[in-house]
Short mmCIF file of C-alpha atoms and ligand atoms in Angstrom, two decimals:
data_model
loop_
_atom_site.label_atom_id
_atom_site.label_comp_id
_atom_site.label_asym_id
_atom_site.label_seq_id
_atom_site.Cartn_x
_atom_site.Cartn_y
_atom_site.Cartn_z
CA MET A 90 18.26 -0.20 14.59
CA ASN A 91 16.88 2.67 16.69
CA THR A 92 19.56 4.50 18.57
CA SER A 93 17.50 6.50 20.99
CA VAL A 94 15.31 5.15 23.74
CA ILE A 95 12.04 6.95 24.21
CA ILE A 96 11.26 7.30 27.86
CA ASP A 97 7.73 6.84 29.10
CA ASN A 98 5.81 10.12 29.24
CA ASN A 99 8.76 12.11 27.91
CA THR A 100 6.99 14.68 25.77
CA GLN A 101 10.08 16.84 25.12
CA ASN A 102 11.54 14.54 22.50
CA ILE A 103 8.40 14.37 20.45
CA GLU A 104 8.99 17.43 18.30
CA ASP A 105 12.49 16.16 17.39
CA ILE A 106 11.17 12.72 16.57
CA PHE A 107 8.55 14.25 14.31
CA ILE A 108 11.19 16.34 12.49
CA HIS A 109 13.27 13.19 11.83
CA LEU A 110 10.25 11.33 10.48
CA LYS A 111 9.32 14.27 8.27
CA LYS A 112 12.83 14.67 6.87
CA ASN A 113 12.96 11.02 5.94
CA ALA A 114 9.47 10.90 4.44
CA THR A 115 10.66 12.00 0.97
CA THR A 116 13.18 9.14 0.84
CA ILE A 117 10.69 6.56 2.08
CA LYS A 118 8.14 7.82 -0.46
CA LYS A 119 10.43 6.67 -3.28
CA THR A 120 10.81 3.10 -1.98
CA SER A 121 9.92 0.38 -4.47
CA VAL A 122 7.39 -2.44 -4.10
CA LYS A 123 10.30 -4.79 -3.38
CA GLU A 124 11.73 -2.59 -0.63
CA ARG A 125 8.36 -2.21 1.08
CA ILE A 126 7.70 -5.94 0.88
CA LYS A 127 11.13 -6.54 2.43
CA LYS A 128 10.19 -4.29 5.35
CA LEU A 129 6.95 -6.21 5.85
CA GLU A 130 8.79 -9.52 5.63
CA LYS A 131 11.14 -8.40 8.41
CA LEU A 132 8.12 -7.71 10.58
CA GLU A 133 6.47 -11.02 9.67
CA HIS A 134 9.60 -13.06 10.44
CA TYR A 135 10.25 -11.24 13.69
CA ILE A 136 6.71 -11.94 14.89
CA LEU A 137 6.86 -15.61 13.90
CA ASP A 138 10.28 -16.05 15.49
CA HIS A 139 9.23 -14.40 18.76
CA ARG A 140 5.74 -15.78 19.28
CA ASP A 141 6.57 -16.92 22.81
CA GLU A 142 7.61 -13.42 23.84
CA ILE A 143 4.42 -11.96 22.41
CA HIS A 144 2.34 -14.58 24.26
CA GLU A 145 4.14 -13.69 27.47
CA ALA A 146 3.69 -9.91 27.16
CA ILE A 147 -0.02 -10.20 26.40
CA TYR A 148 -0.50 -12.76 29.18
CA LYS A 149 0.95 -10.27 31.65
CA ASP A 150 -1.54 -7.63 30.54
CA LEU A 151 -4.70 -9.67 30.01
CA LYS A 152 -4.03 -13.26 31.12
CA LYS A 153 -4.90 -14.28 27.58
CA HIS A 154 -4.38 -17.92 26.52
CA PRO A 155 -1.56 -18.34 23.94
CA VAL A 156 -3.98 -19.94 21.47
CA GLU A 157 -6.23 -16.90 21.73
CA VAL A 158 -3.20 -14.62 21.29
CA ASP A 159 -2.32 -16.57 18.16
CA THR A 160 -5.81 -16.58 16.66
CA SER A 161 -6.75 -13.01 17.48
CA GLU A 162 -3.43 -11.16 17.30
CA VAL A 163 -0.48 -13.06 15.77
CA LEU A 164 -2.16 -14.96 12.93
CA THR A 165 -4.38 -12.04 12.01
CA ILE A 166 -1.34 -9.79 11.59
CA VAL A 167 0.62 -12.43 9.69
CA GLY A 168 -2.43 -13.01 7.46
CA LEU A 169 -2.69 -9.29 6.69
CA ILE A 170 1.05 -9.07 5.92
CA ARG A 171 0.88 -12.05 3.55
CA HIS A 172 -2.19 -10.65 1.82
CA THR A 173 -0.45 -7.27 1.43
CA LYS A 174 2.74 -8.87 0.06
CA LYS A 175 0.64 -10.68 -2.53
CA HIS A 176 -1.27 -7.62 -3.69
CA LEU A 177 1.04 -4.65 -3.09
CA LYS A 178 2.38 -4.59 -6.65
CA SER A 179 -1.10 -4.24 -8.11
CA TRP A 180 -2.17 -1.72 -5.44
CA MET A 181 0.86 0.47 -6.22
CA LYS A 182 0.42 0.30 -9.99
CA PRO A 183 -0.87 3.56 -11.50
CA ASN A 184 -4.58 3.00 -12.03
CA LYS A 185 -5.51 3.90 -15.60
CA VAL A 186 -8.95 5.46 -15.95
CA SER A 187 -11.01 5.98 -19.10
CA THR A 188 -11.14 9.28 -20.97
CA PRO A 189 -14.42 10.95 -21.90
CA LEU A 190 -14.81 11.95 -25.56
CA SER A 191 -14.79 15.62 -24.57
CA MET A 192 -11.23 15.13 -23.22
CA LEU A 193 -9.88 13.56 -26.40
CA GLY A 194 -6.09 13.81 -26.68
CA THR A 195 -5.47 13.17 -22.99
CA SER A 196 -4.98 10.11 -20.84
CA SER A 197 -5.44 9.85 -17.07
CA TYR A 198 -4.44 7.68 -14.19
CA VAL A 199 -4.52 7.56 -10.39
CA LEU A 200 -1.22 7.42 -8.57
CA HIS A 201 -1.15 6.08 -5.03
CA GLU A 202 1.47 8.07 -3.18
CA PRO A 203 2.13 8.03 0.57
CA LYS A 204 0.43 10.62 2.73
CA GLY A 205 3.78 11.35 4.40
CA VAL A 206 4.20 11.18 8.18
CA CYS A 207 1.53 9.13 9.94
CA LEU A 208 0.51 8.70 13.55
CA ILE A 209 -1.05 5.50 14.89
CA ILE A 210 -2.71 5.67 18.32
CA ALA A 211 -3.77 2.27 19.66
CA PRO A 212 -5.96 0.94 22.51
CA TRP A 213 -5.24 -1.80 25.05
CA ASN A 214 -7.76 -4.51 24.22
CA TYR A 215 -5.87 -6.26 21.38
CA PRO A 216 -2.70 -4.40 22.24
CA PHE A 217 -0.41 -6.03 19.69
CA TYR A 218 -2.80 -6.44 16.77
CA LEU A 219 -4.29 -2.96 16.94
CA ALA A 220 -0.90 -1.21 17.03
CA ILE A 221 0.71 -3.35 14.33
CA SER A 222 -2.08 -3.98 11.78
CA PRO A 223 -2.35 -0.29 10.74
CA LEU A 224 1.46 -0.20 10.55
CA ILE A 225 1.35 -2.82 7.78
CA TYR A 226 -0.63 -0.47 5.55
CA ALA A 227 1.32 2.64 6.57
CA ILE A 228 4.54 0.86 5.50
CA ALA A 229 2.95 -0.61 2.36
CA ALA A 230 1.86 2.88 1.29
CA GLY A 231 5.40 4.26 1.85
CA ASN A 232 4.98 6.46 4.93
CA THR A 233 7.12 7.18 7.95
CA VAL A 234 5.27 6.32 11.16
CA ALA A 235 4.99 7.09 14.86
CA ILE A 236 3.05 4.58 16.98
CA LYS A 237 1.59 5.38 20.41
CA PRO A 238 0.37 2.14 22.00
CA SER A 239 -1.84 2.14 25.09
CA GLU A 240 -0.43 2.88 28.52
CA LEU A 241 -2.90 0.39 30.03
CA SER A 242 -1.37 -2.66 28.31
CA GLU A 243 2.11 -1.71 29.45
CA HIS A 244 3.90 -5.04 28.93
CA THR A 245 2.77 -5.38 25.33
CA SER A 246 3.46 -1.70 24.62
CA LEU A 247 7.02 -2.05 25.91
CA TYR A 248 7.44 -5.18 23.82
CA ILE A 249 6.19 -3.36 20.70
CA GLN A 250 8.72 -0.61 21.32
CA LYS A 251 11.52 -3.14 21.63
CA MET A 252 10.43 -5.02 18.52
CA ILE A 253 10.14 -1.92 16.34
CA SER A 254 13.51 -0.61 17.52
CA MET A 255 15.06 -3.90 16.33
CA LEU A 256 13.41 -3.68 12.93
CA TYR A 257 13.37 -0.08 11.75
CA SER A 258 15.40 3.10 12.05
CA ILE A 259 14.07 5.89 14.25
CA ASP A 260 13.36 8.12 11.25
CA GLU A 261 11.30 5.35 9.63
CA VAL A 262 9.07 3.83 12.32
CA VAL A 263 9.19 4.84 15.96
CA VAL A 264 7.21 3.81 19.04
CA ILE A 265 6.48 6.44 21.65
CA LEU A 266 5.20 5.24 24.99
CA GLY A 267 2.99 7.19 27.33
CA GLY A 268 -0.53 8.23 28.21
CA VAL A 269 -2.77 11.20 27.49
CA ASP A 270 0.06 13.78 27.83
CA VAL A 271 2.14 12.06 25.20
CA SER A 272 -0.90 11.58 22.94
CA THR A 273 -1.81 15.26 23.28
CA THR A 274 1.73 16.40 22.40
CA LEU A 275 1.81 14.03 19.44
CA LEU A 276 -1.51 15.37 18.20
CA LYS A 277 -0.05 18.88 18.08
CA GLN A 278 2.54 17.79 15.46
CA LYS A 279 1.76 18.27 11.80
CA PHE A 280 1.08 14.64 10.93
CA ASN A 281 -0.39 14.06 7.48
CA HIS A 282 -2.61 11.21 8.59
CA ILE A 283 -3.81 9.98 11.98
CA PHE A 284 -5.05 6.43 12.43
CA PHE A 285 -6.80 6.22 15.79
CA THR A 286 -8.35 3.15 17.40
CA GLY A 287 -10.19 3.68 20.65
CA SER A 288 -13.34 5.03 22.23
CA SER A 289 -15.76 7.34 20.43
CA ASN A 290 -15.20 10.09 23.02
CA VAL A 291 -11.42 10.16 22.51
CA GLY A 292 -12.05 9.82 18.75
CA LYS A 293 -13.72 13.24 18.93
CA VAL A 294 -10.64 14.67 20.71
CA VAL A 295 -8.42 13.25 17.96
CA MET A 296 -10.62 14.63 15.20
CA LYS A 297 -10.64 18.08 16.81
CA ALA A 298 -6.84 18.02 17.05
CA ALA A 299 -6.56 16.89 13.42
CA VAL A 300 -8.58 19.92 12.34
CA ASN A 301 -5.77 22.27 13.41
CA ASN A 302 -3.46 20.78 10.79
CA LEU A 303 -6.21 19.55 8.48
CA ALA A 304 -4.75 16.06 8.83
CA SER A 305 -6.85 13.25 7.42
CA VAL A 306 -8.09 10.68 9.92
CA THR A 307 -9.13 7.08 10.13
CA LEU A 308 -11.11 6.58 13.32
CA GLU A 309 -11.78 3.01 14.43
CA LEU A 310 -14.18 3.50 17.33
CA GLY A 311 -16.56 1.54 19.53
CA GLY A 312 -20.24 1.36 20.34
CA LYS A 313 -23.02 -1.12 20.88
CA SER A 314 -23.12 -3.98 18.37
CA PRO A 315 -26.49 -5.76 18.45
CA THR A 316 -27.30 -9.39 17.70
CA VAL A 317 -30.71 -10.03 16.19
CA ILE A 318 -31.85 -13.60 16.88
CA CYS A 319 -34.97 -14.46 14.89
CA LYS A 320 -37.49 -17.15 15.77
CA ASP A 321 -36.28 -19.49 13.01
CA ALA A 322 -32.60 -19.31 14.10
CA ASP A 323 -30.65 -22.48 14.85
CA LEU A 324 -30.36 -21.81 18.58
CA LYS A 325 -27.55 -24.27 19.32
CA ASP A 326 -25.44 -22.91 16.50
CA ALA A 327 -26.23 -19.30 17.47
CA SER A 328 -25.34 -20.05 21.07
CA ASP A 329 -21.92 -21.50 20.12
CA LYS A 330 -21.04 -18.58 17.90
CA ILE A 331 -22.30 -15.87 20.24
CA THR A 332 -20.65 -17.42 23.30
CA TRP A 333 -17.33 -17.53 21.46
CA GLY A 334 -17.65 -14.00 20.04
CA LYS A 335 -18.91 -12.47 23.26
CA PHE A 336 -16.45 -13.98 25.75
CA LEU A 337 -13.36 -13.85 23.52
CA ASN A 338 -10.94 -11.50 25.30
CA ALA A 339 -13.53 -11.44 28.16
CA GLY A 340 -15.85 -9.34 26.00
CA GLN A 341 -13.24 -6.60 25.62
CA THR A 342 -13.61 -6.64 21.84
CA CYS A 343 -14.82 -3.69 19.77
CA ILE A 344 -16.98 -5.97 17.59
CA ALA A 345 -18.16 -8.25 20.41
CA PRO A 346 -21.91 -8.95 20.32
CA ASP A 347 -22.89 -6.23 22.84
CA TYR A 348 -26.55 -7.13 23.44
CA ALA A 349 -29.16 -9.52 22.01
CA LEU A 350 -32.60 -8.81 20.64
CA ILE A 351 -34.44 -12.12 20.45
CA HIS A 352 -37.89 -13.26 19.46
CA LYS A 353 -39.92 -13.85 22.64
CA SER A 354 -40.92 -17.39 21.62
CA VAL A 355 -37.30 -18.64 21.71
CA GLU A 356 -35.83 -16.49 24.50
CA LYS A 357 -36.11 -19.07 27.30
CA GLU A 358 -34.65 -21.89 25.21
CA PHE A 359 -31.79 -19.66 24.01
CA VAL A 360 -30.85 -18.53 27.54
CA GLU A 361 -30.76 -22.19 28.67
CA GLN A 362 -28.73 -23.12 25.61
CA MET A 363 -26.22 -20.29 26.14
CA THR A 364 -25.83 -21.20 29.83
CA ASN A 365 -24.99 -24.76 28.70
CA THR A 366 -22.56 -23.53 26.05
CA ILE A 367 -20.73 -21.36 28.59
CA ASN A 368 -20.22 -24.47 30.74
CA GLU A 369 -19.17 -26.59 27.75
CA PHE A 370 -16.55 -23.99 26.79
CA TYR A 371 -15.16 -22.93 30.15
CA SER A 372 -16.05 -25.75 32.53
CA PRO A 373 -16.04 -28.95 30.43
CA ASN A 374 -15.48 -31.18 33.49
CA GLY A 375 -17.65 -29.29 35.94
CA GLU A 376 -14.78 -27.30 37.48
CA LEU A 377 -15.17 -23.63 38.45
CA ILE A 378 -15.20 -21.39 35.38
CA LYS A 379 -12.75 -19.15 37.22
CA ALA A 380 -10.16 -21.91 36.94
CA SER A 381 -10.42 -21.98 33.16
CA PRO A 382 -7.18 -20.89 31.47
CA ASP A 383 -9.23 -19.83 28.47
CA LEU A 384 -10.88 -16.71 29.91
CA CYS A 385 -9.08 -13.37 29.98
CA ARG A 386 -9.16 -10.96 32.87
CA ILE A 387 -10.46 -7.39 32.89
CA ILE A 388 -7.68 -4.96 32.02
CA ASN A 389 -7.74 -2.98 35.29
CA LYS A 390 -9.75 -2.27 38.45
CA ASP A 391 -11.43 0.84 36.98
CA HIS A 392 -12.91 -1.21 34.17
CA PHE A 393 -13.78 -4.03 36.58
CA ASN A 394 -15.71 -1.59 38.78
CA ARG A 395 -17.35 0.03 35.75
CA LEU A 396 -18.71 -3.41 34.77
CA LYS A 397 -19.82 -4.13 38.32
CA GLY A 398 -21.65 -0.80 38.28
CA LEU A 399 -23.49 -1.78 35.08
CA LEU A 400 -24.72 -4.96 36.77
CA GLU A 401 -25.77 -3.15 39.96
CA ASP A 402 -27.73 -0.62 37.93
CA ALA A 403 -29.47 -3.40 35.95
CA SER A 404 -30.27 -5.33 39.11
CA GLU A 405 -31.76 -2.24 40.82
CA LYS A 406 -33.97 -1.70 37.78
CA GLY A 407 -35.36 -5.27 37.88
CA ALA A 408 -33.06 -7.31 35.63
CA THR A 409 -32.29 -10.98 36.26
CA ILE A 410 -28.55 -11.60 36.46
CA ILE A 411 -27.39 -15.08 35.52
CA MET A 412 -23.78 -15.10 36.66
CA ASN A 413 -21.82 -18.29 36.16
CA GLY A 414 -19.71 -18.02 39.32
CA GLU A 415 -18.53 -15.10 41.42
CA MET A 416 -16.65 -11.92 40.58
CA ASP A 417 -13.22 -11.41 42.10
CA GLU A 418 -11.93 -7.86 42.21
CA ALA A 419 -8.45 -8.87 43.40
CA THR A 420 -7.78 -10.87 40.23
CA LYS A 421 -10.07 -8.75 38.04
CA TYR A 422 -12.07 -11.87 37.21
CA MET A 423 -15.59 -11.41 35.91
CA PRO A 424 -17.55 -14.57 35.00
CA PRO A 425 -19.49 -14.88 31.75
CA THR A 426 -22.80 -13.27 32.69
CA LEU A 427 -26.20 -13.24 31.00
CA VAL A 428 -28.82 -10.64 31.89
CA THR A 429 -32.55 -11.02 31.16
CA ASN A 430 -35.65 -8.89 31.88
CA VAL A 431 -33.72 -6.03 30.41
CA THR A 432 -35.25 -2.58 29.90
CA ASN A 433 -34.04 0.26 27.69
CA ASP A 434 -33.37 2.60 30.64
CA MET A 435 -30.63 0.32 32.01
CA ARG A 436 -27.03 1.49 31.52
CA LEU A 437 -26.36 -1.94 30.01
CA MET A 438 -28.56 -0.94 27.09
CA GLN A 439 -27.10 2.54 26.77
CA GLU A 440 -23.32 2.27 27.20
CA GLU A 441 -20.82 0.10 25.34
CA ILE A 442 -20.38 -2.91 27.69
CA PHE A 443 -16.84 -3.99 26.74
CA GLY A 444 -16.83 -6.89 29.18
CA PRO A 445 -18.28 -10.42 29.66
CA ILE A 446 -21.89 -9.32 30.26
CA TYR A 447 -24.58 -10.15 27.71
CA PRO A 448 -28.01 -8.53 28.07
CA ILE A 449 -30.77 -10.40 26.26
CA LYS A 450 -33.93 -8.46 25.44
CA SER A 451 -36.94 -10.04 23.79
CA TYR A 452 -39.27 -8.64 21.14
CA ASP A 453 -42.69 -9.66 19.83
CA LYS A 454 -42.35 -8.10 16.42
CA ILE A 455 -39.04 -7.63 14.66
CA GLU A 456 -39.91 -3.95 14.09
CA GLU A 457 -39.41 -3.44 17.85
CA ALA A 458 -35.83 -4.66 17.46
CA PHE A 459 -35.28 -2.26 14.55
CA GLU A 460 -36.57 0.63 16.67
CA ILE A 461 -34.16 -0.17 19.53
CA ILE A 462 -31.22 -0.34 17.12
CA GLU A 463 -32.28 2.80 15.26
CA GLU A 464 -32.48 4.97 18.36
CA LYS A 465 -28.85 4.21 19.26
CA GLU A 466 -25.70 5.36 17.45
CA LYS A 467 -24.84 3.43 14.28
CA PRO A 468 -23.11 0.18 15.34
CA LEU A 469 -19.66 -1.07 14.38
CA ALA A 470 -21.06 -4.57 13.87
CA LEU A 471 -24.48 -6.18 13.69
CA TYR A 472 -25.07 -9.92 13.81
CA ILE A 473 -28.08 -11.75 12.38
CA PHE A 474 -29.15 -15.26 13.30
CA ALA A 475 -31.96 -16.50 11.06
CA LYS A 476 -32.58 -19.19 8.45
CA LYS A 477 -35.05 -17.58 6.06
CA LYS A 478 -33.47 -15.44 3.32
CA LYS A 479 -36.48 -13.10 3.48
CA THR A 480 -35.91 -12.47 7.20
CA ILE A 481 -32.18 -11.87 6.74
CA LYS A 482 -32.90 -9.41 3.91
CA LYS A 483 -35.44 -7.60 6.09
CA VAL A 484 -32.92 -7.16 8.92
CA LEU A 485 -30.25 -5.92 6.51
CA GLN A 486 -32.66 -3.45 4.88
CA ASN A 487 -33.93 -2.04 8.16
CA THR A 488 -30.59 -1.56 9.90
CA THR A 489 -27.09 -0.31 9.18
CA ALA A 490 -23.64 -1.18 10.59
CA GLY A 491 -19.93 -0.99 9.81
CA GLY A 492 -19.95 -4.75 9.23
CA THR A 493 -22.34 -7.69 9.53
CA CYS A 494 -22.08 -11.44 9.92
CA ILE A 495 -25.02 -13.66 9.08
CA ASN A 496 -25.22 -16.74 11.32
CA GLU A 497 -21.73 -15.95 12.57
CA THR A 498 -19.97 -13.44 14.82
CA ILE A 499 -16.67 -11.54 14.61
CA LEU A 500 -15.29 -13.32 11.53
CA HIS A 501 -15.86 -10.49 9.04
CA ILE A 502 -12.75 -8.88 10.54
CA ASN A 503 -10.68 -11.81 9.24
CA ASN A 504 -11.35 -11.40 5.53
CA PRO A 505 -8.82 -8.81 4.28
CA ASP A 506 -10.85 -8.21 1.14
CA LEU A 507 -13.68 -6.79 3.27
CA PRO A 508 -13.45 -3.17 4.45
CA PHE A 509 -13.22 -2.93 8.24
CA GLY A 510 -14.57 0.07 10.13
CA GLY A 511 -17.64 1.80 11.47
CA ILE A 512 -19.89 4.69 10.56
CA ASN A 513 -20.14 8.03 12.35
CA ASN A 514 -19.97 7.32 16.08
CA SER A 515 -18.47 3.85 15.49
CA GLY A 516 -15.83 5.10 13.07
CA ILE A 517 -14.76 7.08 10.05
CA GLY A 518 -12.78 5.51 7.19
CA LYS A 519 -12.00 1.85 6.58
CA SER A 520 -9.00 -0.37 7.03
CA HIS A 521 -7.70 -3.82 5.97
CA GLY A 522 -6.47 -4.97 2.57
CA LYS A 523 -6.72 -2.47 -0.26
CA TYR A 524 -8.89 -0.24 1.95
CA GLY A 525 -6.06 -0.04 4.49
CA PHE A 526 -3.51 0.80 1.79
CA VAL A 527 -5.78 3.49 0.33
CA GLY A 528 -6.35 4.97 3.80
CA PHE A 529 -2.62 5.68 4.12
CA SER A 530 -2.29 6.91 0.51
CA ASN A 531 -3.01 10.09 -1.35
CA GLN A 532 -4.88 9.16 -4.49
CA ARG A 533 -3.22 11.59 -6.82
CA ALA A 534 -5.10 12.35 -10.04
CA VAL A 535 -2.76 12.63 -13.03
CA LEU A 536 -3.85 13.82 -16.48
CA LYS A 537 -1.40 13.77 -19.36
CA ASN A 538 -1.75 15.56 -22.66
CA ARG A 539 -0.60 13.20 -25.39
CA VAL A 540 -0.94 15.28 -28.56
CA GLY A 541 -0.31 18.89 -27.62
CA LEU A 542 -3.84 19.91 -28.59
CA THR A 543 -6.85 19.45 -26.34
CA SER A 544 -10.48 19.55 -27.16
CA VAL A 545 -10.81 22.32 -24.56
CA LYS A 546 -8.46 24.75 -26.37
CA PRO A 547 -11.25 26.28 -28.49
CA VAL A 548 -12.94 27.48 -25.29
CA TYR A 549 -9.91 29.45 -24.04
CA PRO A 550 -10.47 33.23 -23.76
CA PRO A 551 -11.28 35.48 -25.49
CA TYR A 552 -14.65 33.72 -25.51
CA GLY A 553 -16.20 33.97 -28.95
CA LYS A 554 -19.10 32.40 -30.81
CA LEU A 555 -17.23 29.16 -31.44
CA ALA A 556 -16.62 28.72 -27.71
CA SER A 557 -20.25 29.26 -26.93
CA LYS A 558 -21.39 26.83 -29.68
CA LEU A 559 -18.94 24.23 -28.49
CA THR A 560 -20.08 24.43 -24.87
CA ASP A 561 -23.71 24.11 -26.06
CA PHE A 562 -22.71 21.03 -28.04
CA ILE A 563 -20.81 19.46 -25.13
CA ILE A 564 -23.68 20.08 -22.69
CA LYS A 565 -26.12 18.52 -25.16
CA TYR A 566 -24.15 15.43 -26.21
CA PHE A 567 -21.67 14.52 -23.43
P1 LIG B 815 -9.32 5.07 24.67
O1 LIG B 815 -10.03 5.93 23.68
O2 LIG B 815 -9.47 5.40 26.10
O3 LIG B 815 -7.73 5.11 24.39
C1 LIG B 815 -7.19 4.82 23.12
C2 LIG B 815 -5.84 5.52 22.97
O4 LIG B 815 -6.04 6.92 23.05
C3 LIG B 815 -4.82 5.16 24.03
O5 LIG B 815 -3.56 5.02 23.42
C4 LIG B 815 -4.83 6.37 24.98
O6 LIG B 815 -3.59 6.63 25.56
C5 LIG B 815 -5.20 7.51 24.04
N1 LIG B 815 -5.97 8.57 24.72
C6 LIG B 815 -6.83 8.42 25.77
N2 LIG B 815 -7.37 9.61 26.11
C7 LIG B 815 -6.83 10.52 25.26
C8 LIG B 815 -6.99 11.93 25.10
N3 LIG B 815 -7.80 12.64 25.88
N4 LIG B 815 -6.30 12.54 24.12
C9 LIG B 815 -5.48 11.86 23.31
N5 LIG B 815 -5.28 10.52 23.42
C10 LIG B 815 -5.95 9.86 24.37
O7 LIG B 815 -9.76 3.58 24.34
P2 LIG B 815 -9.37 2.25 25.10
O8 LIG B 815 -10.04 2.22 26.43
O9 LIG B 815 -7.92 2.04 25.03
O10 LIG B 815 -10.06 1.15 24.14
C11 LIG B 815 -11.39 0.78 24.24
C12 LIG B 815 -12.25 1.45 23.19
O11 LIG B 815 -11.68 1.28 21.90
C13 LIG B 815 -13.64 0.84 23.09
O12 LIG B 815 -14.58 1.86 22.91
C14 LIG B 815 -13.56 -0.03 21.85
O13 LIG B 815 -14.80 -0.29 21.24
C15 LIG B 815 -12.65 0.77 20.99
N6 LIG B 815 -12.00 -0.08 20.01
C16 LIG B 815 -12.32 0.04 18.70
C17 LIG B 815 -11.75 -0.81 17.76
C18 LIG B 815 -12.09 -0.73 16.30
O14 LIG B 815 -11.37 -1.35 15.50
N7 LIG B 815 -13.13 -0.04 15.90
C19 LIG B 815 -10.81 -1.75 18.17
C20 LIG B 815 -10.50 -1.82 19.53
C21 LIG B 815 -11.09 -0.99 20.44
#
């Protein structure tokens, strides 16, 4: 169990903590598959045995329903742990590779060894899941780890610190609480790998800091994830899936459908359908949506006012706001809101929304949708709603994204055999499953000479005619 308590915003201890983690890294590196699985099992059992406490902490931060905490935080983590336990032995096995004829007499393999001391910096929106899921892979790969959860989700962050202190020693896994000061001090330490989840702007700060120590990075960032709704889409089905994906966590989800591009001929019907679905989900008996226990609140007043500002800007520029109820700043409640008559100059179409507002923009020709997507940064996710295979293929070929669901939203994050992450502005590197394990590992190339001789020996200096003939031969035939 951890013996020292890390006080909020105490940056003085950080250097010492790092030294402890570094000293212990060589021991942790040598841990076996069994030992690492045991560590993951401890985490799994603790989470399952303390679900109520996790529900309570996240409720205090986001007013999130326990079922939503289970589906989007607890079960996802437990699923990733179980998947890792099942596959860790094969991931850790030296990976034999083939030997080219020109290298006769040797054999080669790839060894996955831990990177060493790793830093995980997490955001507030899925405060438990996003701090703990990278930890699974950091542990599986045999690293020592420091975690810095978000200062904005303070109850969950405190809970994570308590949980980790019960499970691991301070020179193995440690949680350091605090804000930008603490993050900045941590980033000055010589971590071998930094796993950052957060905004693209802070991602750049992290990458710049990593350059000083040439630390490798995984950056899980944000951005605008479009939904392309084609004229042949099943509108009822699309409406169900988009309403769920958009208003989950009150839209504060990195892969939430950010805005819709819809064929003009079905726009009106879709907006009506989505308005109905919102009522079916959050007001099944005609009560005020605000009374629904199933909708989260906005994390703080700054974000609430940022969202309000996006709506004011859109309204001033001629948008139609379809708000299902009234906003309430005191309780940070923002109703599920659709916006139509959207133009590209609106902030809603330029900034990541990260809240329960869904702009819907129509197109005549699908190429217009491609143009809108293309002129923005590459998205973390892109969703396609269409029936025809040819249409789906066309959307896939004309766009790019970190991940895509076809006739679905969000769920690609739940398959641990799929890589999760963005591209450029929406992220660098991938996580989940084997990809997560590899992200926290150094893929060490090992070549072994089996017979003493190598086919390369004849080209050692002094370079004579034989060497020159041999290189000619190799260039020609291999
Ligand atoms: P954020 O970038 O403001 O903060 C993330 C973390 O970085 C926090 O722990 C914070 O303390 C720290 N931080 C903030 N400013 C810093 C600085 N100047 N230097 C060093 N550290 C700093 O992000 P957020 O508001 O917590 O989260 C929302 C963003 O995260 C959205 O853009 C969202 O899309 C993105 N996100 C991405 C994913 C993903 O998996 N790709 C998941 C969740 C959230």
